[in-house]
Short mmCIF file of C-alpha atoms in Angstrom, two decimals:
data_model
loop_
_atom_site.label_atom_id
_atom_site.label_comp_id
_atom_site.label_asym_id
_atom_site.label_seq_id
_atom_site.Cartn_x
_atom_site.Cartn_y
_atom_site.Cartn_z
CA UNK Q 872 24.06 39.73 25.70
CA UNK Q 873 26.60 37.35 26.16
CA UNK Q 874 28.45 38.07 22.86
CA UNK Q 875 27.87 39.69 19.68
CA UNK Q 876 28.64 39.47 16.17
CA UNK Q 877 28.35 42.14 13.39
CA UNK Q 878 27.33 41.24 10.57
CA UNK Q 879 26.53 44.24 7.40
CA UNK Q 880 23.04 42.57 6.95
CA UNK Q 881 20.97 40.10 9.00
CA UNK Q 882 17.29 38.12 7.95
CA UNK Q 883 15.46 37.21 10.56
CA UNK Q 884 12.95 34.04 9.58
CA UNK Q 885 14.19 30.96 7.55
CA UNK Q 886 11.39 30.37 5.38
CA UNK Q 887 11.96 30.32 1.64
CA UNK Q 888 12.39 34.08 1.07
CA UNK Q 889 14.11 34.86 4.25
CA UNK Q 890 16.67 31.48 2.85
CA UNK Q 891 16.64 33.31 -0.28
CA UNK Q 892 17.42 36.75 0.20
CA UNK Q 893 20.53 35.81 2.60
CA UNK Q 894 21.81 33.75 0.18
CA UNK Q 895 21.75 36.86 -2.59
CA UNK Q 896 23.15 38.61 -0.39
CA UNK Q 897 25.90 36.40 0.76
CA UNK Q 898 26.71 35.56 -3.15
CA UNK Q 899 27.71 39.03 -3.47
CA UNK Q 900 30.40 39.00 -0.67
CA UNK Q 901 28.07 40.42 1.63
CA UNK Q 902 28.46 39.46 5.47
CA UNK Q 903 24.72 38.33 6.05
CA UNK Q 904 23.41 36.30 8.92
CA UNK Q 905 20.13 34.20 9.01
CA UNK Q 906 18.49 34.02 12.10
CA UNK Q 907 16.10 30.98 12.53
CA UNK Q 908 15.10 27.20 13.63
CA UNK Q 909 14.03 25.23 10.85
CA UNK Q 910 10.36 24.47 11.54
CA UNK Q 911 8.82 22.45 8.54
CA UNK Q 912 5.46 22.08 8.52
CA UNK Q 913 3.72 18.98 7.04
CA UNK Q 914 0.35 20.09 5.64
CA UNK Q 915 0.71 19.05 1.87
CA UNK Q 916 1.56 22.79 0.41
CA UNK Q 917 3.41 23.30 -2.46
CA UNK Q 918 4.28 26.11 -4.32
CA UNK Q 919 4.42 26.68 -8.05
CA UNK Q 920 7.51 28.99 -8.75
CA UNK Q 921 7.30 30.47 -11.83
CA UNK Q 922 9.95 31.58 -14.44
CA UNK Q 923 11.13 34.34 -12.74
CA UNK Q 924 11.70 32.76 -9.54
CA UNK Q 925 13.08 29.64 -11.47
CA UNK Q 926 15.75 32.23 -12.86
CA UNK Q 927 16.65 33.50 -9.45
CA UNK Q 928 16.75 30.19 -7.45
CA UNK Q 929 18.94 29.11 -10.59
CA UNK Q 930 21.30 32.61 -9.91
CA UNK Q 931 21.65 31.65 -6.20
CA UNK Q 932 22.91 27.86 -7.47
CA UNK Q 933 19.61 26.48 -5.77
CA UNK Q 934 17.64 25.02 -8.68
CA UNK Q 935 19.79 22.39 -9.89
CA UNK Q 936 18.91 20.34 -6.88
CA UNK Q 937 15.24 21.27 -6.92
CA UNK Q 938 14.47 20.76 -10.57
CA UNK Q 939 14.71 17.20 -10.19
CA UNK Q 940 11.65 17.04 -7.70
CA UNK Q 941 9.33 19.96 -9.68
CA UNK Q 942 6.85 19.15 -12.23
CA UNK Q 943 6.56 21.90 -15.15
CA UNK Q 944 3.74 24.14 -15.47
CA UNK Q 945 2.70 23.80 -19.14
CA UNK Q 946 -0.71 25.29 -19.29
CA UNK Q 947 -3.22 26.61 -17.00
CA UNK Q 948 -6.66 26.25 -17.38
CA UNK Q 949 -9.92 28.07 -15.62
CA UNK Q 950 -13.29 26.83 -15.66
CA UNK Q 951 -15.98 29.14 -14.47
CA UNK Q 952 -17.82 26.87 -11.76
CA UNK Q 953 -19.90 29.38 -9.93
CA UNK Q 954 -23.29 28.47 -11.74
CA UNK Q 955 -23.18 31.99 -12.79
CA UNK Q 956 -25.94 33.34 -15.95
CA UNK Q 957 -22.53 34.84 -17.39
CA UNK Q 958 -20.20 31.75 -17.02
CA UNK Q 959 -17.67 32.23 -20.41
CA UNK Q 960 -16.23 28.94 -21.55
CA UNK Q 961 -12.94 27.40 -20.25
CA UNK Q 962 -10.00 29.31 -20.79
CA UNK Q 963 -6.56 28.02 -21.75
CA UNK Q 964 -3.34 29.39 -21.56
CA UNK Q 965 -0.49 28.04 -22.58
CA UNK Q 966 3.57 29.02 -21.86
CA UNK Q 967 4.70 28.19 -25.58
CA UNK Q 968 2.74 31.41 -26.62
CA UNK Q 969 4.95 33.30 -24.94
CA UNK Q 970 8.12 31.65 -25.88
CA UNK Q 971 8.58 29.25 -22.22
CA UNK Q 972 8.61 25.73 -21.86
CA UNK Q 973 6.49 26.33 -18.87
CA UNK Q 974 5.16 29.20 -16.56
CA UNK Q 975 6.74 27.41 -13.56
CA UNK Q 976 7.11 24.76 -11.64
CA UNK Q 977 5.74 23.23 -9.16
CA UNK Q 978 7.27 21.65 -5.52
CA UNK Q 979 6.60 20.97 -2.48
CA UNK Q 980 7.06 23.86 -0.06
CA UNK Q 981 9.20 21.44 2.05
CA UNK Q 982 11.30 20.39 -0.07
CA UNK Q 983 12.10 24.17 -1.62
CA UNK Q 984 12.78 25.04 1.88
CA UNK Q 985 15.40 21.90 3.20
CA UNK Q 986 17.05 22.78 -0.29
CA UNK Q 987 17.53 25.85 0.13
CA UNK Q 988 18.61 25.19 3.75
CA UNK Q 989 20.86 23.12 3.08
CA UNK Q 990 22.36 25.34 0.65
CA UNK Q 991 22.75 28.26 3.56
CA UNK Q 992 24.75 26.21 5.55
CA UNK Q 993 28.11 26.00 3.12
CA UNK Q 994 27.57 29.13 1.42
CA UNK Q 995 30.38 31.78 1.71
CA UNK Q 996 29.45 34.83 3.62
CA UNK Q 997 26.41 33.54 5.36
CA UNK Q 998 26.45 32.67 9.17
CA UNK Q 999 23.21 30.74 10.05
CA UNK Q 1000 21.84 30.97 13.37
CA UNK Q 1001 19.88 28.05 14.97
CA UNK Q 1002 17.81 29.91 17.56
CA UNK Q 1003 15.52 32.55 17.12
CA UNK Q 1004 14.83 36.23 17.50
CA UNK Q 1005 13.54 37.41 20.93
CA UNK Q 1006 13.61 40.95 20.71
CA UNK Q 1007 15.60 43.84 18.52
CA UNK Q 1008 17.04 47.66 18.82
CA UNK Q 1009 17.37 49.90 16.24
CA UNK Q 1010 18.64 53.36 15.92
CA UNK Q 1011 20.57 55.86 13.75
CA UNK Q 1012 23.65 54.11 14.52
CA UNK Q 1013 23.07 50.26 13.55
CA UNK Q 1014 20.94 47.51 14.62
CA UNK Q 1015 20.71 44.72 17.39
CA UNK Q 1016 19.25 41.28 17.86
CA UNK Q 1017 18.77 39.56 20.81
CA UNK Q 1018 18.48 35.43 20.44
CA UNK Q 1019 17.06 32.86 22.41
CA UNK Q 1020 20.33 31.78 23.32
CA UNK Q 1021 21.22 34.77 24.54
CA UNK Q 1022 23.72 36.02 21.96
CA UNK Q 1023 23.46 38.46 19.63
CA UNK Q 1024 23.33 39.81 16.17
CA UNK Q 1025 24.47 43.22 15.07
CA UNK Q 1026 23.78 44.60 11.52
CA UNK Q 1027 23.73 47.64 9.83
CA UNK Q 1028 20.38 46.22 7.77
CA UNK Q 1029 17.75 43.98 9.38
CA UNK Q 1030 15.52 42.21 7.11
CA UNK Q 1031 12.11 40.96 8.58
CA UNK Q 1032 11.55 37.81 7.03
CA UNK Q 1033 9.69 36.39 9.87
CA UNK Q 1034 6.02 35.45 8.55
CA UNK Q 1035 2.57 36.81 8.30
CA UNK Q 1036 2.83 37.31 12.00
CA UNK Q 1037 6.05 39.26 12.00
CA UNK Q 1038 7.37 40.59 15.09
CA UNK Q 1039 9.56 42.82 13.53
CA UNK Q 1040 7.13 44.34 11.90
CA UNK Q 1041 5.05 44.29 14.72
CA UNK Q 1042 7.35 46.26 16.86
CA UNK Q 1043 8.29 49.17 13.77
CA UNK Q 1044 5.15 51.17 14.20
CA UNK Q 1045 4.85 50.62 10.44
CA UNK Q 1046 0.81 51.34 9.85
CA UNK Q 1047 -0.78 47.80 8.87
CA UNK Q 1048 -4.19 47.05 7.46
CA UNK Q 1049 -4.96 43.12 8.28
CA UNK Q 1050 -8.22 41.69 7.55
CA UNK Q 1051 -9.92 37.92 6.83
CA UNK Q 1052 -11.95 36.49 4.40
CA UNK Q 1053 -14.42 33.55 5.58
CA UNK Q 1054 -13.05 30.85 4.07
CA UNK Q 1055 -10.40 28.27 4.91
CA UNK Q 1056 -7.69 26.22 2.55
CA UNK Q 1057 -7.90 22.53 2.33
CA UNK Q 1058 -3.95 21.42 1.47
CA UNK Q 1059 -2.75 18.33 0.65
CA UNK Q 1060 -0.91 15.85 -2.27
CA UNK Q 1061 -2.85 13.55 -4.01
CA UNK Q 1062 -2.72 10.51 -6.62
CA UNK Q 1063 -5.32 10.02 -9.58
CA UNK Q 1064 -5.21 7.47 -12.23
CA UNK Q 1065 -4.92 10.21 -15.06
CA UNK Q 1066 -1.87 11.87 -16.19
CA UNK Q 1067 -2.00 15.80 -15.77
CA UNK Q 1068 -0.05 16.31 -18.39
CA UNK Q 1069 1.71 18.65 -17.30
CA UNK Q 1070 -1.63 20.96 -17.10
CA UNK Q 1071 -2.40 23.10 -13.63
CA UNK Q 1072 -6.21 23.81 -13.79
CA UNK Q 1073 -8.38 26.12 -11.63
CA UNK Q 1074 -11.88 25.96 -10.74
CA UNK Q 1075 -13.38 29.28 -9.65
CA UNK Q 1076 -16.65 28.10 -7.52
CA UNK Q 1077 -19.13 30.33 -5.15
CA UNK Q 1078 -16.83 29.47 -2.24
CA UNK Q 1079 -13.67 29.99 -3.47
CA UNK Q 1080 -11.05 28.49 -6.11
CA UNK Q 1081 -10.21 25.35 -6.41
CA UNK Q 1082 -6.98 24.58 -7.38
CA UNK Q 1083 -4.76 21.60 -9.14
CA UNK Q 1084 -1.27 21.83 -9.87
CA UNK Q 1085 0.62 19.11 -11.41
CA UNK Q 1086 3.55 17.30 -9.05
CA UNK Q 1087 6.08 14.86 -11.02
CA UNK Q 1088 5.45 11.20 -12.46
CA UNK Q 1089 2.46 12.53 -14.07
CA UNK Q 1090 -0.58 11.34 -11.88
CA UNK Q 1091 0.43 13.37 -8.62
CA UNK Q 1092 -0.79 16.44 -8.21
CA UNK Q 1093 -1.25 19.01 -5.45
CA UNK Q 1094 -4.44 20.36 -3.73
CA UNK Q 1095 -5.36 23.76 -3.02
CA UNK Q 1096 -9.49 23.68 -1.95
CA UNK Q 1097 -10.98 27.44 -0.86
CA UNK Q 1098 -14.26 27.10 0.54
CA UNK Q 1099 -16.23 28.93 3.46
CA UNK Q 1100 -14.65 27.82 7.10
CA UNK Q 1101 -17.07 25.73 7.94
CA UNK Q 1102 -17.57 23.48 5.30
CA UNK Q 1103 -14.05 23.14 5.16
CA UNK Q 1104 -13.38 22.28 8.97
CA UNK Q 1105 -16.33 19.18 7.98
CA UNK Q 1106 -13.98 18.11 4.88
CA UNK Q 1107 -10.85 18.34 7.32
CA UNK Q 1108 -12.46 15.74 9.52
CA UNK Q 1109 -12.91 13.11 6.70
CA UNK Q 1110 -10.88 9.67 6.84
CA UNK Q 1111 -8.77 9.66 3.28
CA UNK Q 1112 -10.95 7.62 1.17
CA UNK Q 1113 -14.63 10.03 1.95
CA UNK Q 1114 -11.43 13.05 1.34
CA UNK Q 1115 -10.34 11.70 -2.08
CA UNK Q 1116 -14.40 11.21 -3.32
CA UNK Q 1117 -15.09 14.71 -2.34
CA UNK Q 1118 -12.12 15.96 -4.11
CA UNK Q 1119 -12.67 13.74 -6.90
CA UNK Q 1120 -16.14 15.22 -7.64
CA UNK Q 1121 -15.19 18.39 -7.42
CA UNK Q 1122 -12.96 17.96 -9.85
CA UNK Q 1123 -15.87 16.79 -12.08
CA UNK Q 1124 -14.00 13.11 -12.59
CA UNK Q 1125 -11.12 15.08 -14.84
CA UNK Q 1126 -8.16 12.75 -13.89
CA UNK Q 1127 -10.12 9.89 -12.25
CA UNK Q 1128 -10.21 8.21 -9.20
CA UNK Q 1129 -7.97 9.76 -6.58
CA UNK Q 1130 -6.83 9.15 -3.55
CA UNK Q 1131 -4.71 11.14 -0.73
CA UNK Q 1132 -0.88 11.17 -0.99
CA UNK Q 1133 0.42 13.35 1.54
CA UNK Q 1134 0.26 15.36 4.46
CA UNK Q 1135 -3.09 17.48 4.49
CA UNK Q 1136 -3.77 21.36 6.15
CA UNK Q 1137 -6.05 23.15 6.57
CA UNK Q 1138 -5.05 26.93 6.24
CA UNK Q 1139 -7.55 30.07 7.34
CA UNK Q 1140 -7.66 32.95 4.62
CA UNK Q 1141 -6.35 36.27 5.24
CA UNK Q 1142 -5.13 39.14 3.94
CA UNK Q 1143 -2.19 41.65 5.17
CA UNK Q 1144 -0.82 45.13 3.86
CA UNK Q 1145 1.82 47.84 4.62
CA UNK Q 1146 1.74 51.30 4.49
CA UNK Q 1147 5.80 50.76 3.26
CA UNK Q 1148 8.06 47.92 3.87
CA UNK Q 1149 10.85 50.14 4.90
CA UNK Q 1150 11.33 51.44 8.38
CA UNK Q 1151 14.69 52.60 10.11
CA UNK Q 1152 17.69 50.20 9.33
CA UNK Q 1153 14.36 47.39 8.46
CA UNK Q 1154 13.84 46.09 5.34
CA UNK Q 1155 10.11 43.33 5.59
CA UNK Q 1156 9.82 40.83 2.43
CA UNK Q 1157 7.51 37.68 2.27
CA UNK Q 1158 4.49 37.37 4.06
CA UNK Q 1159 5.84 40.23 7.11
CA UNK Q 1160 5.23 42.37 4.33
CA UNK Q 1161 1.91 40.99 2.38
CA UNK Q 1162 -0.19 38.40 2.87
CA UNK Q 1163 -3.34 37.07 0.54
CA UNK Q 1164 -4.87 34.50 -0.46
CA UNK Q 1165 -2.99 31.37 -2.38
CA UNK Q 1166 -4.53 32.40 -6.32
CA UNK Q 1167 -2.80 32.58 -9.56
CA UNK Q 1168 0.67 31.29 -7.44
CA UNK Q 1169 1.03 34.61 -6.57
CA UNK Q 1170 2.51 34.52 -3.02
CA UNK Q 1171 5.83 33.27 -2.61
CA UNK Q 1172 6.72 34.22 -5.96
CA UNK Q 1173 6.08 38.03 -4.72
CA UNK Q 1174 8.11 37.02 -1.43
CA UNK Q 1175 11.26 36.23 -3.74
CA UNK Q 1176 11.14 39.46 -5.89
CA UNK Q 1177 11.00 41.18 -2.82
CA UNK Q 1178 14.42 39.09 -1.77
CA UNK Q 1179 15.94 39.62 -5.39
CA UNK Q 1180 14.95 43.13 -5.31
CA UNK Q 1181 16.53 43.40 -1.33
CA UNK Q 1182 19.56 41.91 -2.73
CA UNK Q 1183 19.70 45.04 -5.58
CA UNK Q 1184 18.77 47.94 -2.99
CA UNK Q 1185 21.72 46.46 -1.18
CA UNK Q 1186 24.61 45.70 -3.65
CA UNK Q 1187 23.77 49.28 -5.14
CA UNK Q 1188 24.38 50.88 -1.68
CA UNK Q 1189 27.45 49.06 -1.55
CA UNK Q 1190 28.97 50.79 -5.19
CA UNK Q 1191 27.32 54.18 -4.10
CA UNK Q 1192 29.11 53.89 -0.66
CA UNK Q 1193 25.76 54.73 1.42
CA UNK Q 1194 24.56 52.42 4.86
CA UNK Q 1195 22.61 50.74 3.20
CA UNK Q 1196 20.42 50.38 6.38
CA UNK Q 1197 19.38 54.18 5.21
CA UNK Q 1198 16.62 55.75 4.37
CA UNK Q 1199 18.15 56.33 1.36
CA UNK Q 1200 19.24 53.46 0.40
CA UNK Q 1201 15.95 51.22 1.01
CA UNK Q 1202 13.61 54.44 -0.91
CA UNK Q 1203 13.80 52.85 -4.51
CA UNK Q 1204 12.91 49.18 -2.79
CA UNK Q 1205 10.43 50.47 -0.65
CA UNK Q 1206 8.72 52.33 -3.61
CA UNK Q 1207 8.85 49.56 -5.89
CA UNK Q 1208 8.07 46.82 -3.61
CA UNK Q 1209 4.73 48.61 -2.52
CA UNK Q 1210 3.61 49.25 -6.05
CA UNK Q 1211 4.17 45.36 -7.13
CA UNK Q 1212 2.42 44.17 -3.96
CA UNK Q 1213 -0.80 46.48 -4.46
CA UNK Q 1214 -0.85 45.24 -8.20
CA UNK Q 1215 -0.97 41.49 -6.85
CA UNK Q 1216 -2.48 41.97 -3.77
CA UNK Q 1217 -5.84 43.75 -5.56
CA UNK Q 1218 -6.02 41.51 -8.37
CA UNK Q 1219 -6.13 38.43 -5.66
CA UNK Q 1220 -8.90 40.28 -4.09
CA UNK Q 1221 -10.79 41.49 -6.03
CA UNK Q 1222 -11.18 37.97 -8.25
CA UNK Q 1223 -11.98 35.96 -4.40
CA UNK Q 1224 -14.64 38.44 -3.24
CA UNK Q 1225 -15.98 38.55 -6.93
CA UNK Q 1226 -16.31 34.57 -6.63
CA UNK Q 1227 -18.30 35.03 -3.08
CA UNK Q 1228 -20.48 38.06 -3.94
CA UNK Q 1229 -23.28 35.91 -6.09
CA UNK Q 1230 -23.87 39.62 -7.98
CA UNK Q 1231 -24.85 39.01 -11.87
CA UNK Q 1232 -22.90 42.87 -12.79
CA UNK Q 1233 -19.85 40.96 -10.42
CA UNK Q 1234 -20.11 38.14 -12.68
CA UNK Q 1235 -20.97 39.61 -16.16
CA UNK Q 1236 -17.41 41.70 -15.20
CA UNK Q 1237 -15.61 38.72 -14.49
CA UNK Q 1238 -16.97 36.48 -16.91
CA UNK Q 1239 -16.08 39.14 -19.80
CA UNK Q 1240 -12.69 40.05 -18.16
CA UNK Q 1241 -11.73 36.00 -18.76
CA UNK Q 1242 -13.69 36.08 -22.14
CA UNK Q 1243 -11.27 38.55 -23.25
CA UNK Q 1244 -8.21 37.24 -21.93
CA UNK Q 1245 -9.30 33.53 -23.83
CA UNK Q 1246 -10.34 35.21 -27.54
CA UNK Q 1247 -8.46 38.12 -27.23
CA UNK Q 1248 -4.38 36.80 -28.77
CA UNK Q 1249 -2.30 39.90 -27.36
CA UNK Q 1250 -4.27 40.56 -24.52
CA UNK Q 1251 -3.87 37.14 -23.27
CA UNK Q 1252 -0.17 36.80 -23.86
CA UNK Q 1253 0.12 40.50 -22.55
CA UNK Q 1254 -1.61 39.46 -19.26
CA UNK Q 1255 -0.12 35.36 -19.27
CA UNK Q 1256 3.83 37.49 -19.42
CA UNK Q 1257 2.84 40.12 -16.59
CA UNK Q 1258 1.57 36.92 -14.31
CA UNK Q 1259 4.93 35.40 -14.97
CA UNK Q 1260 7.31 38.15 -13.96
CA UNK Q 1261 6.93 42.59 -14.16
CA UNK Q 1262 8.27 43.87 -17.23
CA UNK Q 1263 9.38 47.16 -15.45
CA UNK Q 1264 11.65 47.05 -12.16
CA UNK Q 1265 12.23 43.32 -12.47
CA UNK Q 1266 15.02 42.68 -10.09
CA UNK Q 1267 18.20 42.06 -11.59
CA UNK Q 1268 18.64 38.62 -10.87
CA UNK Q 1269 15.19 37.42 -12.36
CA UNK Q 1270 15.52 38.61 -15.81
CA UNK Q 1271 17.42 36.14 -17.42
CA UNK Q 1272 20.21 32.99 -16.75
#
């Protein structure tokens, strides 16, 4: 290396929760690097964060400038589409029943990202590195990172923030079970002549969900389309207009005649686990640790408790005194971040293959399992709280402004 700076933490990967853990860490007079290039991507993906996320991003002195550009997440509403002999009625939930204004909000992913980017560069404690990891060392006695530059990055803590296709996590020896579903994601932003009001709703069909989430203005709204991979490869060749009629039937006419708005993708569906996200002086959070597919705006909202619950591990080695690149130190994470990932991960699973299995006891489960939640008052607000944010071993800096 040509030179080398020590830092007590660094996050490699500047997406959204690598952005967001640093700057936790850096708010709490930590000396934290970020190691990354900014690579947007323009494929029309947005992500709904909801209230505990809002809380944190609010914490870090992030959401201020966001808010302006996120439309609230009012209700949410499922409609059994699969055909099925058991098909319950719509169900609808609604935030006021448990006391919110909204579950979340949603923005694009772009935006959340330059934000928070922007935010990184002038924050106190927090070195950001244009250039990216090539390789890293680590051993009982600290850790190393070796940019594309040439320089370096020392650290007592690495954090592995660096995507679904990690690396970091590919070089720990950490045991990792990594499978794919056959479907694809079609992404994008689009316009329709009726208001959402304020209303996400989600179509469960034989190939997959399909998803709309209100944007702000009231008659944007953003597109999240599972089907199998072919079909969806056909749709992704479409000019906008044959797009917006496909998407507009789909969505059985509900707010009119749309068109395309934004930048579309078109996203394969997979799904990642980790024996632990802990290995020596290596903490993984976001998708290095978990990946599945985009339901119930489950994803990046488990990526940012794992950066708010980073950010506890790590001030609470600090008072104890302990490296907090230990063993030790990362054991109550580790445990806690596993068990919360599992949860989500399972539920995600288990409700996509359940959708592609065409099995009447599959759907008489399902189909009573959302009966319930609709009919059923404390059952519904029990489950609608637990999709917002853990009641037990919510990190510190989610549970309330």
């Amino acid at each position: 290396m040509s030179s080398s700076t020590r830092f007590e933490v660094a996050v490699v990967g500047a997406g959204a929760a690598g952005l967001a853990a640093a700057l936790a860490l850096a708010r709490e007079g930590i000396a934290t690097a970020l190691v990354g290039r900014h690579a947007p991507v323009a494929d029309g993906r947005t992500v709904a964060l909801l209230d505990g996320s809002v809380r944190f991003l609010d914490a870090l002195g992030a959401w201020q400038t966001i808010a302006p550009h996120a439309a609230p997440l009012a209700e949410l509403h499922l409609v059994d589409d699969t055909g099925s002999l058991f098909r319950p009625p719509p169900a609808r939930f609604v935030a006021s029943e448990i006391g919110l204004d909204a579950f979340g909000w949603n923005v694009e992913s772009a935006r959340l990202v330059n934000d928070l980017r922007r935010l990184a560069h002038t924050a106190p404690n927090l070195t950001v590195f244009e250039s990216d990891a090539t390789e890293s060392h680590r051993d009982a006695d600290g850790a190393q990172i070796r940019l594309q530059d040439g320089d370096g990055v020392e650290a007592r803590l690495i954090v592995g923030a660096d995507g679904g296709r990690s690396p970091l996590r590919g070089a720990s020896g950490l045991a990792v079970r990594d499978w794919s579903y056959p479907q694809a994601a079609i992404t994008t932003i689009l316009g329709h002549d009726r208001p959402h009001r304020d209303v996400s709703t989600e179509f469960h069909t034989r190939s997959g969900p399909f998803t709309l989430v209100p944007l702000p203005g009231g008659h944007r709204s953003s597109l999240v389309w599972m089907m199998g991979e072919a079909p969806a490869r056909r749709l992704s060749t479409l000019d906008d207009v044959a797009l917006a009629a496909s998407v507009e039937r789909q969505a059985q006419a509900m707010l009119g005649a749309m068109r395309i708005d934004g930048p579309r993708g078109l996203v394969p569906m997979r799904g990642l686990s980790v024996s632990t996200p802990v290995a020596e002086r290596l903490a993984l959070i976001g998708e290095a640790a978990h990946v599945f597919p985009p339901i119930g705006a489950q994803g990046l909202n488990l990526g940012l408790r794992d950066a708010a619950g980073l950010r506890d591990a790590v001030v609470a080695a600090r008072e104890a005194r302990r490296d907090p690149g230990s063993r030790a130190a990362l054991a109550g994470f580790a445990r806690g971040r596993a068990v919360d990932a599992r949860l989500r991960g399972t539920a995600v699973d288990w409700l996509n293959r359940s959708l592609l299995a065409d099995l009447l006891p599959v759907d008489a489960l399902r189909g009573l399992g959302l009966l319930a939640m609709a009919t059923i008052g404390p059952l519904r607000r029990a489950v609608m709280r637990e999709g917002v944010l853990p009641r037990l071993g919510a990190p510190t800096l989610m549970r309330g402004r």
